Amino acid sequence: MSMMGELKFFLGIQIHQSPRGIFINQAKYAQEILVKHSMTSCNGTGTPIATKHLDDDLSGTPVDQTKYHSKVEALMYLTASRPDIMHATCYCARYQAQPTEKHLTAVKRIFRYLKDTIHIGLWYPKDTGFELTAFSNSDHVGCLDSHKSTSGGIQFLGSDKLVSWSSKKQDCTSMSSTEAGYVSLSVCCAQVLWMRTQLTDYGFHFDKIPMYCDSKAAIAISCNPVQHSRTKHIDVRYHFIKEKVKKESFQYLVRRLGMRCLTQAELEALANESA
């Protein structure tokens, strides 16, 4: 092995190192896919997804499936450093089997959003905390076609270093928002346990990991080892979280999150709040 100098570029990800920390983004890659898909002259937009949910659009005009796949695939790789487009991209990816003009418009909206936010990335400051923290949330019946909910989760090292994020449609159909939140908690718990195992190899040990959730009912279910009539139908694989809570691997904290598509004004307000 030989020293090749300071790392500045890796698999399409630009890495900017400074005495204060590390900033990573994919501005070069984002510009390349804008050119590839002829979106350089489009009008920008302030949000990656509209507030109205997509559906199968069975009566819509079909579009070229290969081109639709290509656009979604390009955006998927960009989510490696752009958690702000994760939910929108995964949502559009659900309609790759029979895409229509409506779905293509939604994908193009993400490209329009990229045009105005091409230099956004992730900042990892130096000499800050290294505590593992997780946030879990879900919608309820967010998919208009299958009536399934979507789980969302993010994990931080310290209070300001985002290292993992996900947005995925749940495998089961939840009968209530509480059940959807409980399933999302279980998925987030599994991710955190995997991260804790990896970090243990580097000498970091975590117990009572803070996990934020806005559903008090979902938290109550996971803290209760007894199965009740209203929860006994939930798939057994999601109940492993009860064991982890009993062993005090996690510490729940209630925080109002809200999983929905935001307007431009709401996004700007959140950005200013965290700045």
PDB file of C-alpha atoms in Angstrom:
ATOM      1  CA  MET A   1       0.000   0.000   0.000  1.00  0.00           C
ATOM      2  CA  SER A   2       1.149   3.520  -0.734  1.00  0.00           C
ATOM      3  CA  MET A   3      -0.046   6.968   0.340  1.00  0.00           C
ATOM      4  CA  MET A   4      -1.792   8.700  -2.568  1.00  0.00           C
ATOM      5  CA  GLY A   5      -2.395  11.982  -0.761  1.00  0.00           C
ATOM      6  CA  GLU A   6      -5.485  13.537   0.780  1.00  0.00           C
ATOM      7  CA  LEU A   7      -8.752  11.875  -0.283  1.00  0.00           C
ATOM      8  CA  LYS A   8     -10.803  14.288  -2.390  1.00  0.00           C
ATOM      9  CA  PHE A   9     -12.957  12.091  -4.596  1.00  0.00           C
ATOM     10  CA  PHE A  10     -14.385   8.596  -4.067  1.00  0.00           C
ATOM     11  CA  LEU A  11     -16.966   6.787  -6.235  1.00  0.00           C
ATOM     12  CA  GLY A  12     -18.656   9.979  -7.344  1.00  0.00           C
ATOM     13  CA  ILE A  13     -18.556  11.588  -3.895  1.00  0.00           C
ATOM     14  CA  GLN A  14     -16.550  14.778  -3.410  1.00  0.00           C
ATOM     15  CA  ILE A  15     -14.754  15.077  -0.076  1.00  0.00           C
ATOM     16  CA  HIS A  16     -13.639  18.459   1.259  1.00  0.00           C
ATOM     17  CA  GLN A  17     -11.413  18.279   4.343  1.00  0.00           C
ATOM     18  CA  SER A  18     -10.590  21.258   6.540  1.00  0.00           C
ATOM     19  CA  PRO A  19      -9.304  21.838  10.091  1.00  0.00           C
ATOM     20  CA  ARG A  20     -12.943  22.257  11.227  1.00  0.00           C
ATOM     21  CA  GLY A  21     -14.268  19.017   9.755  1.00  0.00           C
ATOM     22  CA  ILE A  22     -15.269  17.181   6.577  1.00  0.00           C
ATOM     23  CA  PHE A  23     -17.891  18.139   4.004  1.00  0.00           C
ATOM     24  CA  ILE A  24     -19.082  15.594   1.434  1.00  0.00           C
ATOM     25  CA  ASN A  25     -21.402  16.090  -1.503  1.00  0.00           C
ATOM     26  CA  GLN A  26     -22.058  14.912  -5.050  1.00  0.00           C
ATOM     27  CA  ALA A  27     -22.283  18.228  -6.876  1.00  0.00           C
ATOM     28  CA  LYS A  28     -20.246  16.971  -9.838  1.00  0.00           C
ATOM     29  CA  TYR A  29     -22.379  13.851 -10.187  1.00  0.00           C
ATOM     30  CA  ALA A  30     -25.591  15.862  -9.797  1.00  0.00           C
ATOM     31  CA  GLN A  31     -24.500  18.186 -12.599  1.00  0.00           C
ATOM     32  CA  GLU A  32     -23.682  15.185 -14.798  1.00  0.00           C
ATOM     33  CA  ILE A  33     -27.122  13.608 -14.421  1.00  0.00           C
ATOM     34  CA  LEU A  34     -28.816  16.954 -15.035  1.00  0.00           C
ATOM     35  CA  VAL A  35     -26.945  17.135 -18.337  1.00  0.00           C
ATOM     36  CA  LYS A  36     -27.559  13.467 -19.166  1.00  0.00           C
ATOM     37  CA  HIS A  37     -31.317  13.777 -18.706  1.00  0.00           C
ATOM     38  CA  SER A  38     -31.589  17.210 -20.381  1.00  0.00           C
ATOM     39  CA  MET A  39     -32.672  19.024 -17.217  1.00  0.00           C
ATOM     40  CA  THR A  40     -30.057  21.808 -17.135  1.00  0.00           C
ATOM     41  CA  SER A  41     -32.435  24.446 -18.512  1.00  0.00           C
ATOM     42  CA  CYS A  42     -35.407  23.523 -16.325  1.00  0.00           C
ATOM     43  CA  ASN A  43     -36.947  25.863 -13.775  1.00  0.00           C
ATOM     44  CA  GLY A  44     -35.915  25.137 -10.194  1.00  0.00           C
ATOM     45  CA  THR A  45     -38.294  24.332  -7.354  1.00  0.00           C
ATOM     46  CA  GLY A  46     -38.055  24.594  -3.581  1.00  0.00           C
ATOM     47  CA  THR A  47     -39.160  21.050  -2.652  1.00  0.00           C
ATOM     48  CA  PRO A  48     -38.362  17.614  -4.101  1.00  0.00           C
ATOM     49  CA  ILE A  49     -41.928  16.292  -3.899  1.00  0.00           C
ATOM     50  CA  ALA A  50     -45.435  17.735  -4.018  1.00  0.00           C
ATOM     51  CA  THR A  51     -47.647  17.596  -0.944  1.00  0.00           C
ATOM     52  CA  LYS A  52     -50.177  15.443  -2.832  1.00  0.00           C
ATOM     53  CA  HIS A  53     -49.447  11.696  -2.853  1.00  0.00           C
ATOM     54  CA  LEU A  54     -48.815   9.729  -6.047  1.00  0.00           C
ATOM     55  CA  ASP A  55     -50.894   6.719  -7.102  1.00  0.00           C
ATOM     56  CA  ASP A  56     -50.795   4.055  -9.831  1.00  0.00           C
ATOM     57  CA  ASP A  57     -52.523   6.417 -12.295  1.00  0.00           C
ATOM     58  CA  LEU A  58     -54.017   3.486 -14.233  1.00  0.00           C
ATOM     59  CA  SER A  59     -55.700   5.771 -16.765  1.00  0.00           C
ATOM     60  CA  GLY A  60     -52.589   7.901 -17.319  1.00  0.00           C
ATOM     61  CA  THR A  61     -50.434   8.116 -20.440  1.00  0.00           C
ATOM     62  CA  PRO A  62     -47.604   5.531 -20.330  1.00  0.00           C
ATOM     63  CA  VAL A  63     -43.995   6.716 -20.740  1.00  0.00           C
ATOM     64  CA  ASP A  64     -40.781   4.957 -21.761  1.00  0.00           C
ATOM     65  CA  GLN A  65     -40.014   2.517 -18.944  1.00  0.00           C
ATOM     66  CA  THR A  66     -36.274   2.371 -19.679  1.00  0.00           C
ATOM     67  CA  LYS A  67     -35.848   6.145 -19.487  1.00  0.00           C
ATOM     68  CA  TYR A  68     -37.886   6.278 -16.293  1.00  0.00           C
ATOM     69  CA  HIS A  69     -35.685   3.556 -14.765  1.00  0.00           C
ATOM     70  CA  SER A  70     -32.566   5.453 -15.790  1.00  0.00           C
ATOM     71  CA  LYS A  71     -33.714   8.653 -14.077  1.00  0.00           C
ATOM     72  CA  VAL A  72     -34.720   6.895 -10.857  1.00  0.00           C
ATOM     73  CA  GLU A  73     -31.481   4.892 -10.802  1.00  0.00           C
ATOM     74  CA  ALA A  74     -29.417   8.071 -11.170  1.00  0.00           C
ATOM     75  CA  LEU A  75     -31.283   9.691  -8.275  1.00  0.00           C
ATOM     76  CA  MET A  76     -30.911   6.591  -6.098  1.00  0.00           C
ATOM     77  CA  TYR A  77     -27.127   6.840  -6.227  1.00  0.00           C
ATOM     78  CA  LEU A  78     -27.350  10.510  -5.316  1.00  0.00           C
ATOM     79  CA  THR A  79     -29.142   9.653  -2.062  1.00  0.00           C
ATOM     80  CA  ALA A  80     -25.754   8.469  -0.728  1.00  0.00           C
ATOM     81  CA  SER A  81     -25.128  12.084   0.309  1.00  0.00           C
ATOM     82  CA  ARG A  82     -28.565  13.660  -0.148  1.00  0.00           C
ATOM     83  CA  PRO A  83     -31.035  12.460   2.501  1.00  0.00           C
ATOM     84  CA  ASP A  84     -33.309  15.354   1.502  1.00  0.00           C
ATOM     85  CA  ILE A  85     -34.314  13.522  -1.698  1.00  0.00           C
ATOM     86  CA  MET A  86     -34.456  10.028  -0.182  1.00  0.00           C
ATOM     87  CA  HIS A  87     -38.204   9.900   0.442  1.00  0.00           C
ATOM     88  CA  ALA A  88     -39.145  11.466  -2.890  1.00  0.00           C
ATOM     89  CA  THR A  89     -36.849   9.152  -4.857  1.00  0.00           C
ATOM     90  CA  CYS A  90     -38.028   5.997  -3.080  1.00  0.00           C
ATOM     91  CA  TYR A  91     -41.632   7.057  -3.625  1.00  0.00           C
ATOM     92  CA  CYS A  92     -41.092   7.446  -7.373  1.00  0.00           C
ATOM     93  CA  ALA A  93     -39.233   4.126  -7.494  1.00  0.00           C
ATOM     94  CA  ARG A  94     -42.454   2.323  -6.548  1.00  0.00           C
ATOM     95  CA  TYR A  95     -43.919   3.024  -9.992  1.00  0.00           C
ATOM     96  CA  GLN A  96     -41.171   1.667 -12.230  1.00  0.00           C
ATOM     97  CA  ALA A  97     -43.319  -1.215 -13.525  1.00  0.00           C
ATOM     98  CA  GLN A  98     -45.854   0.996 -15.322  1.00  0.00           C
ATOM     99  CA  PRO A  99     -44.734   4.639 -15.203  1.00  0.00           C
ATOM    100  CA  THR A 100     -46.989   7.345 -16.610  1.00  0.00           C
ATOM    101  CA  GLU A 101     -46.643  11.042 -17.376  1.00  0.00           C
ATOM    102  CA  LYS A 102     -47.751  11.782 -13.818  1.00  0.00           C
ATOM    103  CA  HIS A 103     -44.899   9.734 -12.360  1.00  0.00           C
ATOM    104  CA  LEU A 104     -42.382  11.195 -14.800  1.00  0.00           C
ATOM    105  CA  THR A 105     -43.431  14.696 -13.741  1.00  0.00           C
ATOM    106  CA  ALA A 106     -42.737  13.737 -10.117  1.00  0.00           C
ATOM    107  CA  VAL A 107     -39.259  12.457 -11.042  1.00  0.00           C
ATOM    108  CA  LYS A 108     -38.509  15.604 -13.028  1.00  0.00           C
ATOM    109  CA  ARG A 109     -39.522  17.663  -9.997  1.00  0.00           C
ATOM    110  CA  ILE A 110     -36.659  16.050  -8.057  1.00  0.00           C
ATOM    111  CA  PHE A 111     -34.253  17.070 -10.832  1.00  0.00           C
ATOM    112  CA  ARG A 112     -35.667  20.610 -10.725  1.00  0.00           C
ATOM    113  CA  TYR A 113     -35.060  20.654  -6.976  1.00  0.00           C
ATOM    114  CA  LEU A 114     -31.481  19.457  -7.527  1.00  0.00           C
ATOM    115  CA  LYS A 115     -30.776  22.294  -9.918  1.00  0.00           C
ATOM    116  CA  ASP A 116     -31.320  24.867  -7.161  1.00  0.00           C
ATOM    117  CA  THR A 117     -29.640  22.802  -4.407  1.00  0.00           C
ATOM    118  CA  ILE A 118     -26.788  21.179  -6.313  1.00  0.00           C
ATOM    119  CA  HIS A 119     -24.111  22.010  -3.710  1.00  0.00           C
ATOM    120  CA  ILE A 120     -25.990  20.672  -0.669  1.00  0.00           C
ATOM    121  CA  GLY A 121     -24.165  17.905   1.193  1.00  0.00           C
ATOM    122  CA  LEU A 122     -23.286  16.533   4.614  1.00  0.00           C
ATOM    123  CA  TRP A 123     -21.075  18.340   7.137  1.00  0.00           C
ATOM    124  CA  TYR A 124     -19.183  16.373   9.788  1.00  0.00           C
ATOM    125  CA  PRO A 125     -17.593  18.787  12.288  1.00  0.00           C
ATOM    126  CA  LYS A 126     -14.416  17.885  14.132  1.00  0.00           C
ATOM    127  CA  ASP A 127     -14.160  17.416  17.908  1.00  0.00           C
ATOM    128  CA  THR A 128     -17.871  17.016  18.633  1.00  0.00           C
ATOM    129  CA  GLY A 129     -19.800  14.334  20.515  1.00  0.00           C
ATOM    130  CA  PHE A 130     -20.031  10.733  19.350  1.00  0.00           C
ATOM    131  CA  GLU A 131     -23.277   9.577  20.970  1.00  0.00           C
ATOM    132  CA  LEU A 132     -25.536   7.312  18.914  1.00  0.00           C
ATOM    133  CA  THR A 133     -29.031   8.788  18.550  1.00  0.00           C
ATOM    134  CA  ALA A 134     -31.990   7.634  16.457  1.00  0.00           C
ATOM    135  CA  PHE A 135     -35.238   9.128  15.178  1.00  0.00           C
ATOM    136  CA  SER A 136     -38.164   7.002  14.000  1.00  0.00           C
ATOM    137  CA  ASN A 137     -41.423   7.989  12.351  1.00  0.00           C
ATOM    138  CA  SER A 138     -44.092   6.761   9.963  1.00  0.00           C
ATOM    139  CA  ASP A 139     -47.148   7.898   8.090  1.00  0.00           C
ATOM    140  CA  HIS A 140     -50.388   5.908   8.035  1.00  0.00           C
ATOM    141  CA  VAL A 141     -51.751   4.475   4.775  1.00  0.00           C
ATOM    142  CA  GLY A 142     -49.449   6.786   2.838  1.00  0.00           C
ATOM    143  CA  CYS A 143     -49.532   4.514  -0.221  1.00  0.00           C
ATOM    144  CA  LEU A 144     -52.866   5.155  -1.914  1.00  0.00           C
ATOM    145  CA  ASP A 145     -52.686   1.927  -3.930  1.00  0.00           C
ATOM    146  CA  SER A 146     -51.712  -0.751  -1.393  1.00  0.00           C
ATOM    147  CA  HIS A 147     -52.893   1.197   1.683  1.00  0.00           C
ATOM    148  CA  LYS A 148     -49.572   0.460   3.350  1.00  0.00           C
ATOM    149  CA  SER A 149     -47.613   2.887   5.500  1.00  0.00           C
ATOM    150  CA  THR A 150     -44.071   4.184   5.094  1.00  0.00           C
ATOM    151  CA  SER A 151     -41.342   3.869   7.730  1.00  0.00           C
ATOM    152  CA  GLY A 152     -38.724   6.566   8.082  1.00  0.00           C
ATOM    153  CA  GLY A 153     -35.632   6.605  10.249  1.00  0.00           C
ATOM    154  CA  ILE A 154     -32.413   8.545  10.714  1.00  0.00           C
ATOM    155  CA  GLN A 155     -29.405   7.944  12.940  1.00  0.00           C
ATOM    156  CA  PHE A 156     -26.838  10.440  14.227  1.00  0.00           C
ATOM    157  CA  LEU A 157     -23.400  10.144  15.799  1.00  0.00           C
ATOM    158  CA  GLY A 158     -23.370  13.081  18.151  1.00  0.00           C
ATOM    159  CA  SER A 159     -26.054  15.709  17.780  1.00  0.00           C
ATOM    160  CA  ASP A 160     -24.958  16.916  14.358  1.00  0.00           C
ATOM    161  CA  LYS A 161     -23.434  14.068  12.333  1.00  0.00           C
ATOM    162  CA  LEU A 162     -26.056  12.324  10.217  1.00  0.00           C
ATOM    163  CA  VAL A 163     -24.741   8.886   9.217  1.00  0.00           C
ATOM    164  CA  SER A 164     -27.753   6.784   8.211  1.00  0.00           C
ATOM    165  CA  TRP A 165     -31.226   7.414   6.793  1.00  0.00           C
ATOM    166  CA  SER A 166     -34.031   5.406   5.219  1.00  0.00           C
ATOM    167  CA  SER A 167     -37.540   5.646   3.792  1.00  0.00           C
ATOM    168  CA  LYS A 168     -39.307   2.397   2.958  1.00  0.00           C
ATOM    169  CA  LYS A 169     -42.841   1.153   2.440  1.00  0.00           C
ATOM    170  CA  GLN A 170     -43.823  -1.301   5.159  1.00  0.00           C
ATOM    171  CA  ASP A 171     -44.383  -4.959   4.265  1.00  0.00           C
ATOM    172  CA  CYS A 172     -47.617  -5.195   6.232  1.00  0.00           C
ATOM    173  CA  THR A 173     -50.859  -3.215   6.209  1.00  0.00           C
ATOM    174  CA  SER A 174     -51.190  -1.387   9.522  1.00  0.00           C
ATOM    175  CA  MET A 175     -54.615  -1.112  11.100  1.00  0.00           C
ATOM    176  CA  SER A 176     -53.777   2.124  12.905  1.00  0.00           C
ATOM    177  CA  SER A 177     -51.196   4.893  13.059  1.00  0.00           C
ATOM    178  CA  THR A 178     -50.004   3.367  16.340  1.00  0.00           C
ATOM    179  CA  GLU A 179     -49.271   0.045  14.645  1.00  0.00           C
ATOM    180  CA  ALA A 180     -47.473   1.825  11.794  1.00  0.00           C
ATOM    181  CA  GLY A 181     -45.355   3.692  14.341  1.00  0.00           C
ATOM    182  CA  TYR A 182     -44.573   0.465  16.209  1.00  0.00           C
ATOM    183  CA  VAL A 183     -43.397  -1.264  13.020  1.00  0.00           C
ATOM    184  CA  SER A 184     -41.258   1.770  12.188  1.00  0.00           C
ATOM    185  CA  LEU A 185     -39.731   1.682  15.681  1.00  0.00           C
ATOM    186  CA  SER A 186     -38.814  -1.965  15.207  1.00  0.00           C
ATOM    187  CA  VAL A 187     -37.143  -1.281  11.853  1.00  0.00           C
ATOM    188  CA  CYS A 188     -35.204   1.650  13.324  1.00  0.00           C
ATOM    189  CA  CYS A 189     -34.193  -0.505  16.298  1.00  0.00           C
ATOM    190  CA  ALA A 190     -32.746  -3.153  13.976  1.00  0.00           C
ATOM    191  CA  GLN A 191     -30.661  -0.546  12.163  1.00  0.00           C
ATOM    192  CA  VAL A 192     -29.356   0.930  15.417  1.00  0.00           C
ATOM    193  CA  LEU A 193     -28.406  -2.498  16.758  1.00  0.00           C
ATOM    194  CA  TRP A 194     -26.406  -3.178  13.598  1.00  0.00           C
ATOM    195  CA  MET A 195     -24.654   0.190  13.922  1.00  0.00           C
ATOM    196  CA  ARG A 196     -23.887  -0.466  17.586  1.00  0.00           C
ATOM    197  CA  THR A 197     -22.301  -3.807  16.659  1.00  0.00           C
ATOM    198  CA  GLN A 198     -20.110  -2.155  14.032  1.00  0.00           C
ATOM    199  CA  LEU A 199     -19.035   0.618  16.403  1.00  0.00           C
ATOM    200  CA  THR A 200     -18.200  -1.910  19.127  1.00  0.00           C
ATOM    201  CA  ASP A 201     -15.420  -3.220  16.879  1.00  0.00           C
ATOM    202  CA  TYR A 202     -13.859   0.251  17.050  1.00  0.00           C
ATOM    203  CA  GLY A 203     -14.049   0.459  20.826  1.00  0.00           C
ATOM    204  CA  PHE A 204     -17.303   2.421  21.174  1.00  0.00           C
ATOM    205  CA  HIS A 205     -19.923   0.970  23.504  1.00  0.00           C
ATOM    206  CA  PHE A 206     -23.483   2.276  23.764  1.00  0.00           C
ATOM    207  CA  ASP A 207     -26.365   1.486  26.131  1.00  0.00           C
ATOM    208  CA  LYS A 208     -29.694   3.230  26.636  1.00  0.00           C
ATOM    209  CA  ILE A 209     -29.449   4.675  23.140  1.00  0.00           C
ATOM    210  CA  PRO A 210     -31.860   7.629  22.797  1.00  0.00           C
ATOM    211  CA  MET A 211     -34.587   6.929  20.233  1.00  0.00           C
ATOM    212  CA  TYR A 212     -37.011   9.723  19.417  1.00  0.00           C
ATOM    213  CA  CYS A 213     -40.577   8.937  18.374  1.00  0.00           C
ATOM    214  CA  ASP A 214     -43.767  11.013  18.338  1.00  0.00           C
ATOM    215  CA  SER A 215     -46.162   8.127  19.083  1.00  0.00           C
ATOM    216  CA  LYS A 216     -46.643   7.582  22.809  1.00  0.00           C
ATOM    217  CA  ALA A 217     -48.897   4.610  22.073  1.00  0.00           C
ATOM    218  CA  ALA A 218     -46.224   2.882  19.949  1.00  0.00           C
ATOM    219  CA  ILE A 219     -43.674   3.442  22.711  1.00  0.00           C
ATOM    220  CA  ALA A 220     -46.083   1.999  25.291  1.00  0.00           C
ATOM    221  CA  ILE A 221     -46.545  -1.176  23.215  1.00  0.00           C
ATOM    222  CA  SER A 222     -42.805  -1.730  22.877  1.00  0.00           C
ATOM    223  CA  CYS A 223     -42.328  -1.252  26.628  1.00  0.00           C
ATOM    224  CA  ASN A 224     -45.041  -3.783  27.526  1.00  0.00           C
ATOM    225  CA  PRO A 225     -43.900  -7.439  27.343  1.00  0.00           C
ATOM    226  CA  VAL A 226     -47.511  -8.665  27.482  1.00  0.00           C
ATOM    227  CA  GLN A 227     -49.397  -9.255  24.221  1.00  0.00           C
ATOM    228  CA  HIS A 228     -52.896  -7.778  24.119  1.00  0.00           C
ATOM    229  CA  SER A 229     -55.848  -8.411  21.830  1.00  0.00           C
ATOM    230  CA  ARG A 230     -55.165  -5.235  19.866  1.00  0.00           C
ATOM    231  CA  THR A 231     -51.530  -6.112  19.132  1.00  0.00           C
ATOM    232  CA  LYS A 232     -51.465  -9.916  18.906  1.00  0.00           C
ATOM    233  CA  HIS A 233     -52.000  -9.826  15.130  1.00  0.00           C
ATOM    234  CA  ILE A 234     -48.759  -7.895  14.505  1.00  0.00           C
ATOM    235  CA  ASP A 235     -46.065 -10.006  12.828  1.00  0.00           C
ATOM    236  CA  VAL A 236     -43.891 -11.653  15.489  1.00  0.00           C
ATOM    237  CA  ARG A 237     -40.649 -10.390  13.918  1.00  0.00           C
ATOM    238  CA  TYR A 238     -41.478  -6.828  14.961  1.00  0.00           C
ATOM    239  CA  HIS A 239     -41.833  -7.792  18.630  1.00  0.00           C
ATOM    240  CA  PHE A 240     -38.092  -8.331  19.140  1.00  0.00           C
ATOM    241  CA  ILE A 241     -37.922  -4.665  20.138  1.00  0.00           C
ATOM    242  CA  LYS A 242     -39.656  -5.541  23.435  1.00  0.00           C
ATOM    243  CA  GLU A 243     -36.648  -7.650  24.460  1.00  0.00           C
ATOM    244  CA  LYS A 244     -34.217  -4.850  23.639  1.00  0.00           C
ATOM    245  CA  VAL A 245     -36.242  -2.335  25.629  1.00  0.00           C
ATOM    246  CA  LYS A 246     -36.376  -4.729  28.591  1.00  0.00           C
ATOM    247  CA  LYS A 247     -32.569  -5.020  28.478  1.00  0.00           C
ATOM    248  CA  GLU A 248     -32.396  -1.202  28.512  1.00  0.00           C
ATOM    249  CA  SER A 249     -30.631  -1.038  25.174  1.00  0.00           C
ATOM    250  CA  PHE A 250     -32.812   1.950  24.305  1.00  0.00           C
ATOM    251  CA  GLN A 251     -34.228   4.996  26.014  1.00  0.00           C
ATOM    252  CA  TYR A 252     -37.362   6.455  24.461  1.00  0.00           C
ATOM    253  CA  LEU A 253     -37.904  10.172  24.116  1.00  0.00           C
ATOM    254  CA  VAL A 254     -41.096  11.699  22.734  1.00  0.00           C
ATOM    255  CA  ARG A 255     -40.646  14.383  20.127  1.00  0.00           C
ATOM    256  CA  ARG A 256     -43.146  15.686  17.615  1.00  0.00           C
ATOM    257  CA  LEU A 257     -41.807  14.769  14.193  1.00  0.00           C
ATOM    258  CA  GLY A 258     -44.632  14.369  11.689  1.00  0.00           C
ATOM    259  CA  MET A 259     -44.034  12.402   8.480  1.00  0.00           C
ATOM    260  CA  ARG A 260     -45.463  14.285   5.530  1.00  0.00           C
ATOM    261  CA  CYS A 261     -44.437  16.213   2.447  1.00  0.00           C
ATOM    262  CA  LEU A 262     -43.448  19.764   3.400  1.00  0.00           C
ATOM    263  CA  THR A 263     -44.017  23.016   1.580  1.00  0.00           C
ATOM    264  CA  GLN A 264     -41.110  25.236   0.573  1.00  0.00           C
ATOM    265  CA  ALA A 265     -41.850  27.665   3.422  1.00  0.00           C
ATOM    266  CA  GLU A 266     -41.800  24.833   5.980  1.00  0.00           C
ATOM    267  CA  LEU A 267     -38.508  23.488   4.629  1.00  0.00           C
ATOM    268  CA  GLU A 268     -36.917  26.930   4.774  1.00  0.00           C
ATOM    269  CA  ALA A 269     -38.139  27.422   8.350  1.00  0.00           C
ATOM    270  CA  LEU A 270     -36.590  24.104   9.424  1.00  0.00           C
ATOM    271  CA  ALA A 271     -33.332  24.927   7.648  1.00  0.00           C
ATOM    272  CA  ASN A 272     -33.098  28.298   9.405  1.00  0.00           C
ATOM    273  CA  GLU A 273     -33.907  26.667  12.745  1.00  0.00           C
ATOM    274  CA  SER A 274     -31.036  24.169  12.431  1.00  0.00           C
ATOM    275  CA  ALA A 275     -28.533  26.662  11.013  1.00  0.00           C
TER     276      ALA A 275
END
